[in-house]
Amino acid sequence: MPVDASSSVPSSDEPVRAAGPVIAIDGPAGSGKSSVARRVAERLGLPHVDTGALYRAATLAVLRAGVDPSDADGCAEVVGSITLTREDDRTYLDGEDVEDEIRGDEVTASVSAVSAHAEVRGALLPAQRRAVDEAGGVVEGRDIGSEVLPDADLKVFLTASVEERARRRGQQSGRDDLDVLAQEIEARDAADGGREVSPMAVADDAWVLDSSDLDVDQVVQAVVDRVHEVAGPALLDPLAAHRSLPRVAIVGRPNVGKSTLVNRILGSRVAIVEEKPGVTRDRTEHPADWLGRHFLVVDTGGWEHQAEGMAARIVEQAEAAVADADLVVFVVDATVGALEDDERYARLLRRSKVPTLLVANKVDNDRQEALVHELYGLGLGAAHPVSARHGRGVGDLLDEVLAALPDLPTGPPPVSQVPRVAIVGKPNVGKSSLFNRLLGEERSIVDSVPHTTRDAVDTMIEVPGPPGPDGEVRGEPWVFVDTAGMRRRYRHGEDTELYSVDRTRAAIESADLVLFVVDASEPLGEQDQRLAALLREAGRGVVLVCNKWDLVDEDRRYELEKELDRLLSFAAWAPRVNISAASGRGIRRLLPQLRAVWVNYRRRIPTRAVNQIVEEAVARHPLPRQGNRNLKIRYATQAEVAPPRFILFANGRLPPSYRRYLERELREHHDFVGVPLVIEDRPPAPRNRR
């Protein structure tokens, strides 16, 4: 959960709409907020955000900078220049693990003064909101429900009697003077309630839970039950949420403007559009929303009667989209009227019993409105005139879509915590065959002709997860993305191929992990090298997939080993799986490797362990001299995960060869298989701001 207080932020009045549920837990001192929030987060599989730790880390930064905690402007200046990170219940200040230090007496004595400044609270407010704006989370601290997250899915105000809170504090601190503790708690309550800046108050829509007579297990269970009641299972289960979205299939003859209409509905150029038929081939799904309601738009290739070869498989994909759809939007070119194929498909749609909206596209002006009446003969009711290219009438059409799709979800499905895997490789190496094997269905069209796949086809599926504590194997949602092949050069005028490559690059940038597929039966070449460089630059976790292994003989295996070592920079650290996507051989070994790389991709090494590794490495191989001085590494820390990024604070720039040496040392001590490591050096930051 990176929290950067110095980066540009949205307006503090901007509501948070996270992909997962947001649970805000507030309450007075000693009510058990931290313990309950942490365990609720574990139960729900959500991030835990301790805002109190953020304020303590900000206070530590103020003290280190030598600023008086009562100086509002000085404190705000310090807080605005730092980076705070919470990972695995540890707090990091500019990459340094300060979890233990912020619990010390010095910080405890000053945190109230620092957090009382409106300027400091304003500086940390957007950062606290950004902590949950992607994956949601369980957030605990002061004023969470009333000030920080007023749009949280559930607000819990956890309270208890003063006597019970004093007893709990006594157990935690080992004190038995409960009367004194009770007086201290009452004084703290009075101070918190009388603050000029954000006084502690119960939000109007908060759920108040008195835990005086409950143990922590009972409190956690009560909160979890309340979350399920309020948020619903779809919001807690990404796969269920995705499946709950209704599907709107866009179908029609080739070149009637289906993909143009899809792009207009989505508000961006997602589907490939070109002035020739047959550009769209695969069935692709895209999340869409209109007036706050969410659904999936399914783009399809053109329906053609008595199609053969690849065209027949395109028709099969379109028919599969109709079979799975909750609503069909049948697009007809109004400028040419209803052709024989349109009438044939209209009869099929009437027999399918799937609700259908007839759309007359390319109605660019009022004079063409009369063309719509010629389509009544299709038997699908009145046609809706639109111009997908210019947007004319599309809003009215979407109103009709909403009316035909009852019970639409009001929030987007939570996908930010779902691993996203892009399948990349040069043309015709078997990416789509592998994609279909992983999905268990023919989702991407497979053909021996290169460049069959032109768009990035992504699908969320459920894969078997690791056994739980009870030994039961539960499903996990993963997103797999089939991409177009990247070839060496483009011939003039091939806009479709150029856009396909752009989509492949975008798919890599938006992915967490990559299955890099090579044809093991053919020599590796320049295209494979270019893709490898792109993957390394993007910093994604990689599993190397050698496909068509059934075609590899002993001589080719020997040559392949040499090519991998010579041509692919990540061959030394990326796991490799030999498969045959056509027969399914080796496919079962892919998911365990992907899961291991996913864990490594988010691995964080404690700062103390990082410094120990670096110190031992320097002792074995001292740093070289730089000019007239000896290079020294004063401090090392892991600043980020996904991918892991390490920062070395040195008195000069380290040679690239020495950074590579340190990378090898880190890999020897910790499992970073499949993950690129980023190692940066920088001069030490000034410690005193006086």
XYZ file of C-alpha atoms in Angstrom:
690
model
C 0.000 0.000 0.000
C 2.167 2.902 -1.163
C 1.169 6.231 0.339
C 3.031 9.168 -1.152
C 2.182 12.370 0.644
C 4.211 14.483 -1.755
C 2.651 13.466 -5.077
C -0.170 15.269 -6.810
C -3.543 14.224 -5.415
C -7.177 14.655 -6.321
C -9.325 17.100 -4.491
C -9.968 16.124 -0.890
C -13.674 16.426 -1.637
C -13.469 13.781 -4.362
C -15.338 10.636 -3.236
C -13.481 7.347 -3.095
C -14.855 4.496 -5.228
C -12.532 1.566 -4.667
C -12.695 -1.688 -6.584
C -13.086 -3.601 -3.299
C -15.128 -2.784 -0.205
C -13.945 -0.003 2.096
C -14.562 -0.601 5.798
C -13.857 2.346 8.129
C -13.378 1.504 11.818
C -13.404 4.446 14.216
C -13.724 4.776 17.955
C -12.152 6.140 21.139
C -8.766 5.147 22.549
C -8.652 1.619 23.936
C -11.697 0.375 22.035
C -9.661 -2.259 20.151
C -9.719 -0.667 16.698
C -6.278 -1.887 15.639
C -6.693 -5.526 16.702
C -10.183 -5.791 15.220
C -9.300 -4.047 11.950
C -6.257 -6.239 11.375
C -8.160 -9.460 11.925
C -11.160 -8.337 9.867
C -8.807 -7.538 6.989
C -7.277 -11.012 7.237
C -10.699 -12.660 7.241
C -11.851 -10.731 4.174
C -8.545 -10.852 2.274
C -8.351 -7.055 2.131
C -5.492 -4.638 2.830
C -5.241 -3.319 6.374
C -4.553 0.413 6.658
C -3.375 1.732 10.027
C -3.740 5.500 9.701
C -2.419 5.949 13.215
C 0.885 4.500 12.020
C 0.926 7.052 9.197
C 0.551 9.898 11.673
C 3.256 8.404 13.874
C 5.617 8.081 10.895
C 4.867 11.690 9.924
C 5.647 12.717 13.499
C 8.954 10.836 13.348
C 9.842 12.724 10.152
C 9.044 16.017 11.911
C 11.264 15.114 14.863
C 14.118 13.978 12.602
C 13.905 17.247 10.701
C 14.282 19.184 13.947
C 10.922 20.914 13.570
C 8.938 21.925 16.646
C 5.751 19.740 16.778
C 3.758 22.888 17.626
C 4.889 24.594 14.391
C 1.968 23.940 12.019
C 3.641 25.284 8.869
C 6.917 23.505 9.571
C 5.190 20.197 10.217
C 3.102 20.502 7.071
C 6.225 21.243 4.989
C 7.940 18.099 6.283
C 4.885 15.880 5.763
C 4.450 17.200 2.226
C 7.969 16.075 1.246
C 8.021 12.466 2.507
C 6.901 9.093 1.197
C 5.045 6.829 3.624
C 4.466 3.149 2.876
C 2.616 0.412 4.721
C 3.464 -3.175 3.734
C 2.751 -6.343 5.731
C 1.870 -4.329 8.850
C 5.204 -2.516 8.723
C 5.597 1.243 8.258
C 8.242 2.677 5.928
C 9.425 6.292 5.908
C 11.177 7.094 2.627
C 11.826 3.366 2.273
C 13.164 2.845 5.806
C 11.367 0.428 8.146
C 10.381 2.585 11.127
C 7.641 0.412 12.627
C 9.502 -0.114 15.899
C 10.747 3.460 16.179
C 7.315 5.056 15.742
C 6.035 3.107 18.771
C 8.649 4.710 21.025
C 8.039 7.218 23.796
C 9.393 10.227 21.865
C 6.947 9.790 18.983
C 4.089 8.912 21.344
C 4.634 12.137 23.271
C 4.500 14.281 20.109
C 2.001 12.588 17.777
C -1.041 14.340 19.266
C 0.521 17.763 18.746
C 1.532 17.018 15.140
C -1.793 15.419 14.180
C -3.773 18.306 15.661
C -2.584 20.677 12.915
C -5.157 21.182 10.173
C -2.327 21.547 7.663
C -0.890 18.141 8.545
C -4.279 16.433 8.477
C -4.948 18.035 5.115
C -1.602 16.801 3.783
C -2.258 13.205 4.887
C -5.963 13.104 4.035
C -5.559 12.458 0.274
C -2.816 9.919 0.981
C -5.112 7.991 3.323
C -7.830 7.986 0.670
C -5.458 6.798 -2.028
C -4.515 3.871 0.204
C -7.892 2.279 -0.589
C -8.811 3.794 -3.942
C -7.817 0.671 -5.896
C -8.250 -2.469 -3.811
C -10.390 -1.205 -0.944
C -9.391 -2.153 2.565
C -10.083 -2.059 6.282
C -9.051 1.346 7.615
C -8.851 2.236 11.294
C -8.003 5.446 13.068
C -9.487 8.747 14.166
C -12.242 10.389 12.126
C -12.099 7.661 9.464
C -15.835 7.433 8.918
C -16.701 11.080 9.506
C -13.817 12.886 7.761
C -11.393 10.644 5.873
C -13.719 8.161 4.132
C -17.254 9.563 4.227
C -18.242 7.274 1.301
C -17.011 4.025 2.885
C -19.154 0.952 2.239
C -19.380 0.310 5.985
C -18.578 2.620 8.900
C -18.065 0.978 12.267
C -17.803 3.031 15.439
C -16.283 0.638 17.947
C -16.737 1.599 21.573
C -16.641 0.124 25.066
C -17.090 1.286 28.630
C -14.281 3.244 30.234
C -13.758 0.450 32.767
C -13.421 -2.198 30.029
C -11.039 -0.046 27.994
C -8.922 0.552 31.094
C -8.801 -3.204 31.735
C -7.642 -3.868 28.159
C -4.983 -1.170 28.336
C -3.769 -2.631 31.632
C -3.407 -6.076 30.072
C -1.467 -4.641 27.140
C 0.901 -2.518 29.247
C 1.185 -4.745 32.297
C -0.271 -2.100 34.593
C -2.687 -2.831 37.426
C -3.602 0.762 38.375
C -6.898 0.562 36.521
C -8.366 3.629 38.261
C -5.518 5.796 36.998
C -5.836 4.295 33.519
C -9.565 5.040 33.526
C -8.883 8.674 34.423
C -6.304 8.922 31.611
C -8.801 7.462 29.112
C -11.518 9.891 30.199
C -9.098 12.785 29.799
C -8.137 11.529 26.334
C -11.788 11.246 25.332
C -12.437 14.812 26.474
C -9.407 16.089 24.556
C -10.355 14.204 21.385
C -13.961 15.326 21.562
C -13.026 18.969 22.091
C -10.459 19.321 19.319
C -10.916 22.325 17.085
C -9.661 20.347 14.099
C -11.691 17.206 13.312
C -13.150 16.474 16.740
C -13.925 12.808 17.271
C -17.558 12.195 16.401
C -19.788 9.336 15.319
C -20.704 9.528 11.638
C -24.436 9.833 11.011
C -24.555 6.527 9.105
C -22.068 4.618 11.275
C -22.874 1.259 12.839
C -22.120 1.569 16.564
C -20.844 -1.632 18.167
C -20.419 -1.740 21.948
C -17.781 -4.376 22.658
C -17.831 -4.112 26.451
C -19.239 -7.640 26.859
C -17.596 -9.201 23.779
C -14.190 -10.782 23.271
C -12.128 -9.918 20.205
C -13.259 -13.022 18.261
C -16.888 -12.089 18.753
C -16.268 -8.494 17.678
C -14.423 -9.607 14.536
C -17.207 -12.034 13.606
C -19.846 -9.348 14.130
C -18.006 -6.919 11.850
C -17.423 -9.574 9.164
C -21.111 -10.513 9.218
C -22.031 -6.855 8.879
C -19.663 -6.435 5.922
C -21.258 -9.380 4.110
C -24.681 -7.957 4.821
C -23.850 -4.452 3.578
C -21.302 -5.048 0.816
C -22.700 -8.297 -0.526
C -20.764 -11.346 -1.736
C -20.149 -9.951 -5.229
C -18.112 -7.036 -3.873
C -15.982 -9.399 -1.794
C -15.454 -11.945 -4.577
C -13.925 -10.518 -7.783
C -14.874 -13.575 -9.824
C -18.482 -13.505 -8.613
C -18.634 -9.776 -9.289
C -17.330 -10.232 -12.818
C -19.781 -13.038 -13.497
C -22.627 -10.964 -12.092
C -22.204 -8.272 -14.767
C -24.764 -8.649 -17.562
C -23.403 -9.129 -21.069
C -24.453 -7.022 -24.037
C -23.344 -8.655 -27.308
C -22.847 -6.414 -30.356
C -23.504 -8.506 -33.492
C -24.129 -7.970 -37.175
C -22.751 -8.446 -40.658
C -19.129 -7.475 -41.398
C -18.379 -3.757 -41.742
C -21.669 -2.396 -40.358
C -19.856 -0.433 -37.624
C -19.984 -2.800 -34.652
C -16.506 -1.975 -33.342
C -17.068 1.738 -33.914
C -20.192 1.477 -31.777
C -18.236 -0.428 -29.089
C -15.611 2.316 -28.977
C -18.323 4.980 -28.771
C -20.007 3.193 -25.837
C -16.694 2.763 -24.010
C -15.530 6.295 -24.728
C -12.111 5.188 -26.002
C -10.550 3.368 -28.926
C -10.591 -0.118 -27.470
C -11.733 -2.130 -30.489
C -9.759 -1.997 -33.742
C -11.583 -0.127 -36.499
C -10.636 -0.055 -40.164
C -12.501 0.600 -43.402
C -12.529 -3.003 -44.512
C -14.512 -6.053 -43.384
C -13.165 -8.801 -41.146
C -10.946 -6.674 -38.907
C -12.528 -7.931 -35.675
C -12.037 -11.664 -35.262
C -12.037 -12.706 -31.617
C -14.828 -12.262 -29.119
C -13.679 -9.565 -26.685
C -15.320 -8.324 -23.480
C -15.016 -4.774 -22.173
C -16.445 -3.354 -18.913
C -18.737 -0.386 -19.561
C -20.962 1.880 -17.532
C -23.762 4.298 -18.242
C -25.330 6.556 -15.626
C -23.506 4.700 -12.869
C -24.669 1.253 -14.002
C -22.109 -1.368 -15.047
C -22.220 -4.115 -17.669
C -19.973 -5.919 -20.172
C -19.912 -5.038 -23.853
C -18.995 -8.023 -26.056
C -17.527 -7.130 -29.444
C -17.754 -9.826 -32.124
C -16.634 -10.469 -35.654
C -18.988 -10.233 -38.591
C -21.699 -12.835 -39.182
C -21.348 -14.378 -42.620
C -23.585 -17.020 -44.161
C -21.907 -20.285 -45.228
C -18.526 -19.009 -44.071
C -15.505 -21.266 -44.394
C -12.077 -21.449 -42.758
C -11.217 -18.611 -40.407
C -14.470 -16.803 -41.291
C -16.422 -19.811 -39.991
C -14.588 -19.657 -36.652
C -15.353 -15.932 -36.431
C -19.057 -16.768 -36.870
C -18.782 -19.432 -34.148
C -17.393 -16.814 -31.743
C -20.255 -14.447 -32.570
C -22.844 -17.169 -32.004
C -21.203 -18.075 -28.679
C -21.484 -14.425 -27.646
C -25.214 -14.484 -28.424
C -25.680 -17.688 -26.418
C -24.028 -16.120 -23.344
C -25.622 -12.678 -23.713
C -28.297 -11.118 -21.554
C -29.035 -8.654 -24.365
C -28.131 -8.576 -28.063
C -27.598 -5.350 -29.979
C -28.099 -6.253 -33.645
C -26.424 -3.643 -35.859
C -27.606 -3.026 -39.426
C -26.225 -0.545 -41.970
C -29.171 1.800 -42.553
C -27.638 3.186 -45.766
C -27.979 -0.168 -47.560
C -31.119 -1.428 -45.792
C -31.895 -4.962 -44.694
C -29.975 -7.444 -46.816
C -30.725 -11.138 -47.133
C -28.102 -11.986 -44.475
C -29.666 -9.445 -42.090
C -33.053 -11.147 -42.491
C -31.464 -14.555 -41.921
C -29.784 -13.418 -38.685
C -32.947 -11.682 -37.490
C -34.793 -15.001 -37.747
C -32.029 -16.682 -35.702
C -32.255 -13.994 -33.035
C -36.024 -14.287 -32.805
C -35.693 -18.045 -32.273
C -32.922 -17.590 -29.675
C -35.357 -15.862 -27.270
C -32.539 -13.521 -26.191
C -33.793 -9.910 -25.781
C -32.644 -7.962 -28.830
C -32.353 -4.277 -29.697
C -32.234 -3.457 -33.408
C -29.810 -0.630 -34.231
C -29.749 1.245 -37.530
C -26.193 2.555 -37.804
C -24.770 5.279 -40.090
C -27.817 7.546 -39.661
C -25.736 10.709 -39.672
C -28.479 13.328 -40.071
C -32.226 13.929 -39.928
C -32.704 13.288 -43.640
C -31.567 9.674 -43.163
C -34.124 9.019 -40.419
C -36.563 7.721 -43.054
C -34.201 4.817 -43.764
C -35.034 3.363 -40.360
C -38.611 2.502 -41.337
C -37.361 0.033 -43.949
C -36.041 -2.203 -41.133
C -39.426 -2.979 -39.531
C -39.628 -6.058 -41.728
C -36.881 -7.743 -39.687
C -39.447 -8.445 -36.959
C -37.294 -7.106 -34.124
C -39.358 -4.041 -33.327
C -38.480 -0.420 -33.995
C -34.879 0.235 -34.982
C -32.851 2.737 -32.951
C -31.122 5.201 -35.289
C -27.527 5.990 -34.368
C -24.337 7.250 -35.901
C -21.571 5.357 -34.098
C -18.917 7.460 -35.803
C -20.391 10.790 -34.666
C -22.126 9.632 -31.472
C -25.588 10.612 -32.668
C -28.306 8.723 -30.801
C -25.901 6.523 -28.798
C -27.002 7.994 -25.463
C -30.633 7.190 -26.224
C -29.587 3.665 -27.208
C -27.774 3.178 -23.886
C -30.899 4.303 -22.051
C -32.734 1.481 -23.819
C -29.930 -0.940 -22.891
C -30.317 -0.051 -19.205
C -34.068 -0.494 -19.411
C -33.601 -3.977 -20.889
C -31.067 -5.056 -18.238
C -32.679 -5.072 -14.775
C -30.727 -5.260 -11.506
C -27.536 -3.757 -12.860
C -24.717 -3.457 -10.303
C -23.910 0.095 -9.225
C -20.212 -0.512 -8.567
C -17.445 -1.836 -10.812
C -16.119 -5.339 -10.149
C -13.071 -5.431 -7.875
C -10.192 -6.515 -10.110
C -7.224 -4.549 -8.772
C -6.047 -7.419 -6.528
C -6.533 -10.062 -9.228
C -3.273 -11.115 -10.915
C -3.205 -10.084 -14.570
C -1.174 -12.279 -16.930
C -0.349 -11.237 -20.504
C 0.565 -13.943 -23.040
C 3.078 -12.455 -25.481
C 5.334 -13.664 -28.249
C 6.016 -13.211 -31.922
C 3.328 -14.277 -34.433
C 2.345 -17.916 -34.753
C 4.169 -19.270 -31.689
C 0.938 -20.645 -30.199
C -0.228 -17.872 -27.870
C -3.906 -18.299 -28.676
C -3.695 -22.088 -28.366
C -2.155 -21.659 -24.916
C -4.787 -19.049 -24.003
C -7.592 -21.428 -24.958
C -5.952 -24.278 -23.014
C -5.768 -22.154 -19.875
C -9.392 -21.049 -20.243
C -10.699 -24.469 -21.174
C -12.660 -23.069 -24.117
C -12.088 -21.795 -27.657
C -11.988 -18.103 -26.810
C -9.318 -16.959 -29.268
C -9.375 -18.030 -32.907
C -6.460 -20.322 -33.778
C -5.154 -20.576 -37.331
C -1.875 -21.470 -38.992
C -1.915 -18.052 -40.686
C 0.174 -15.524 -38.682
C -1.498 -12.444 -37.140
C -4.812 -14.228 -36.595
C -5.165 -12.463 -33.242
C -5.323 -8.702 -33.724
C -6.753 -7.440 -30.445
C -5.885 -8.118 -26.817
C -8.429 -10.646 -25.573
C -8.683 -10.741 -21.770
C -10.795 -13.047 -19.624
C -11.131 -13.601 -15.876
C -11.162 -17.265 -14.908
C -11.042 -19.304 -11.726
C -7.936 -21.416 -11.182
C -7.283 -23.863 -8.325
C -5.556 -22.112 -5.448
C -3.121 -23.572 -2.914
C -4.629 -25.763 -0.173
C -5.945 -23.792 2.794
C -5.312 -24.527 6.481
C -8.120 -27.080 6.356
C -6.609 -28.775 3.300
C -9.427 -27.612 1.025
C -8.458 -26.212 -2.375
C -10.370 -23.043 -3.213
C -10.567 -21.227 -6.509
C -8.691 -18.003 -7.225
C -9.598 -15.388 -9.853
C -6.898 -14.656 -12.447
C -7.071 -12.571 -15.621
C -5.329 -13.922 -18.729
C -4.758 -11.704 -21.772
C -4.105 -13.078 -25.256
C -2.195 -10.538 -27.357
C -1.392 -9.978 -30.997
C 2.026 -11.073 -32.199
C 4.702 -8.417 -32.668
C 6.490 -8.792 -35.955
C 9.662 -7.198 -37.244
C 8.341 -4.537 -39.635
C 5.038 -3.191 -40.920
C 4.264 -2.628 -44.553
C 2.945 0.778 -45.504
C -0.740 1.240 -44.795
C -1.114 -1.656 -42.350
C -2.839 0.362 -39.650
C -4.495 -2.739 -38.205
C -1.163 -4.428 -37.508
C 0.303 -1.236 -36.044
C -2.658 -0.835 -33.691
C -2.396 -4.494 -32.699
C 1.196 -3.920 -31.625
C 0.155 -0.850 -29.626
C -2.456 -2.970 -27.858
C 0.191 -5.609 -27.104
C 2.439 -2.970 -25.547
C -0.481 -1.660 -23.499
C -1.337 -5.200 -22.361
C 2.233 -5.686 -21.121
C 2.205 -2.354 -19.307
C -1.075 -3.172 -17.543
C -0.065 -6.752 -16.652
C 1.552 -8.013 -13.468
C 3.037 -11.151 -14.984
C 3.899 -12.251 -18.505
C 3.955 -15.655 -20.146
C 6.654 -15.129 -22.795
C 6.021 -17.767 -25.444
C 8.752 -18.818 -27.872
C 8.663 -21.453 -30.601
C 11.182 -23.981 -29.308
C 11.299 -25.743 -32.680
C 12.595 -22.633 -34.505
C 15.747 -20.549 -33.905
C 15.224 -17.507 -31.694
C 15.624 -14.237 -33.542
C 15.440 -10.486 -33.464
C 11.713 -10.395 -32.708
C 12.189 -12.528 -29.587
C 15.015 -10.253 -28.457
C 12.929 -7.113 -28.968
C 10.098 -8.559 -26.914
C 12.515 -9.648 -24.187
C 13.916 -6.126 -23.973
C 10.392 -4.713 -23.789
C 9.483 -7.062 -20.952
C 12.625 -6.219 -18.994
C 11.970 -2.500 -19.440
C 8.365 -2.915 -18.263
C 9.536 -4.641 -15.081
C 7.017 -7.479 -15.130
C 7.315 -10.934 -13.652
C 8.137 -13.451 -16.408
C 7.633 -17.159 -17.013
C 9.418 -18.380 -20.152
C 7.246 -20.807 -22.119
C 8.927 -22.981 -24.742
C 6.039 -24.131 -26.917
C 5.913 -26.844 -29.574
C 8.220 -29.003 -27.457
C 6.876 -32.110 -29.185
C 8.676 -30.944 -32.331
C 12.088 -30.540 -30.655
C 14.773 -33.219 -31.140
C 18.041 -33.660 -29.233
C 20.068 -31.435 -31.574
C 17.536 -28.632 -31.372
C 17.460 -28.847 -27.561
C 21.212 -28.271 -27.429
C 20.961 -25.263 -29.764
C 18.007 -23.835 -27.857
C 19.928 -23.832 -24.577
C 22.723 -21.809 -26.158
C 20.251 -19.379 -27.782
C 18.412 -18.755 -24.526
C 21.642 -17.951 -22.690
C 22.861 -15.690 -25.485
C 19.710 -13.881 -26.600
C 17.325 -13.559 -23.650
C 18.555 -11.365 -20.807
C 16.153 -12.802 -18.231
C 16.801 -16.478 -19.030
C 19.024 -16.685 -15.936
C 16.267 -15.776 -13.469
C 12.962 -16.546 -15.216
C 11.467 -20.024 -14.682
C 11.043 -22.052 -17.839
C 8.269 -24.479 -18.740
C 8.369 -26.709 -21.832
C 4.887 -27.316 -23.231
C 2.854 -28.298 -26.247
C -0.202 -26.052 -26.334
C -1.695 -28.116 -29.155
C -1.707 -31.354 -27.131
C -1.867 -29.865 -23.641
C 1.444 -31.357 -22.555
C 3.038 -29.461 -19.665
C 0.159 -26.994 -19.218
C -0.455 -28.100 -15.621
C 3.050 -26.955 -14.639
C 2.336 -23.362 -15.658
C -0.037 -22.322 -12.878
C 2.259 -23.336 -9.975
C 5.092 -21.386 -11.615
C 2.865 -18.353 -12.146
C 1.687 -18.456 -8.544
C 5.287 -18.627 -7.271
C 6.320 -15.665 -9.440
C 3.253 -13.715 -8.242
C 4.402 -14.203 -4.631
C 7.971 -13.201 -5.494
C 6.742 -10.166 -7.443
C 5.252 -8.741 -4.245
C 7.995 -9.931 -1.878
C 9.388 -7.395 0.599
C 12.666 -7.891 2.432
C 13.017 -6.174 5.836
C 15.440 -3.262 5.816
C 17.657 -4.911 8.406
C 18.044 -8.007 6.229
C 18.799 -5.907 3.132
C 21.568 -4.024 4.936
C 23.048 -7.250 6.269
C 23.208 -8.730 2.753
C 24.826 -5.564 1.383
C 27.343 -5.343 4.235
C 28.405 -8.969 3.767
C 28.658 -8.510 0.002
C 30.836 -5.407 0.389
C 33.048 -7.221 2.906
C 33.700 -9.991 0.369
C 34.194 -7.650 -2.585
C 35.001 -4.048 -1.514
C 33.661 -1.161 -3.531
C 36.062 0.389 -6.055
C 37.555 3.816 -5.640
C 35.943 6.762 -7.400
C 38.514 9.450 -8.053
C 40.274 10.292 -4.803
C 37.723 8.703 -2.468
C 36.491 5.271 -1.529
C 32.896 4.508 -2.383
C 30.734 3.602 0.596
C 27.167 2.340 0.892
C 25.766 3.943 3.990
C 22.281 2.512 3.926
C 20.131 0.177 1.831
C 16.390 -0.461 1.776
C 13.641 -1.932 -0.365
C 11.428 0.961 -1.420
C 8.755 -0.824 -3.456
C 7.329 -4.149 -4.513
C 5.855 -5.239 -7.854
C 8.588 -5.250 -8.989
C 10.956 -5.117 -6.018
C 12.982 -1.892 -6.046
C 16.014 -1.404 -3.817
C 17.679 1.926 -3.057
C 21.327 2.199 -2.018
C 22.334 5.427 -0.283
C 26.004 5.873 -1.175
C 28.524 8.681 -1.373
C 28.739 8.332 -5.156
C 27.468 6.438 -8.178
C 28.038 2.690 -8.105
C 29.394 1.005 -11.250
C 26.750 -1.014 -13.133
C 28.840 -4.159 -12.664
C 28.711 -3.710 -8.882
C 24.938 -3.212 -8.930
C 24.646 -6.467 -10.885
C 26.828 -8.149 -8.251
C 24.522 -6.929 -5.486
C 21.515 -8.155 -7.467
C 23.037 -11.637 -7.586
C 23.606 -11.509 -3.833
C 19.989 -10.545 -3.178
C 18.774 -13.376 -5.374
C 20.985 -15.883 -3.575
C 19.524 -14.959 -0.190
C 15.856 -14.556 -1.169
C 13.528 -16.138 -3.708
C 13.123 -13.692 -6.576
C 12.704 -16.287 -9.311
C 10.833 -14.834 -12.260
C 11.081 -11.243 -11.056
C 13.301 -8.393 -12.285
C 15.057 -6.472 -9.523
C 15.507 -2.716 -9.754
C 18.585 -1.436 -7.912
C 19.142 2.316 -7.725
C 21.800 4.371 -5.983
C 21.393 7.892 -4.733
C 23.154 10.335 -2.412
C 21.888 10.358 1.172
C 19.024 12.712 1.964
C 19.740 15.537 4.432
C 18.682 14.616 7.947
C 18.242 18.095 9.424
C 15.985 20.787 7.987
C 16.926 23.584 10.400
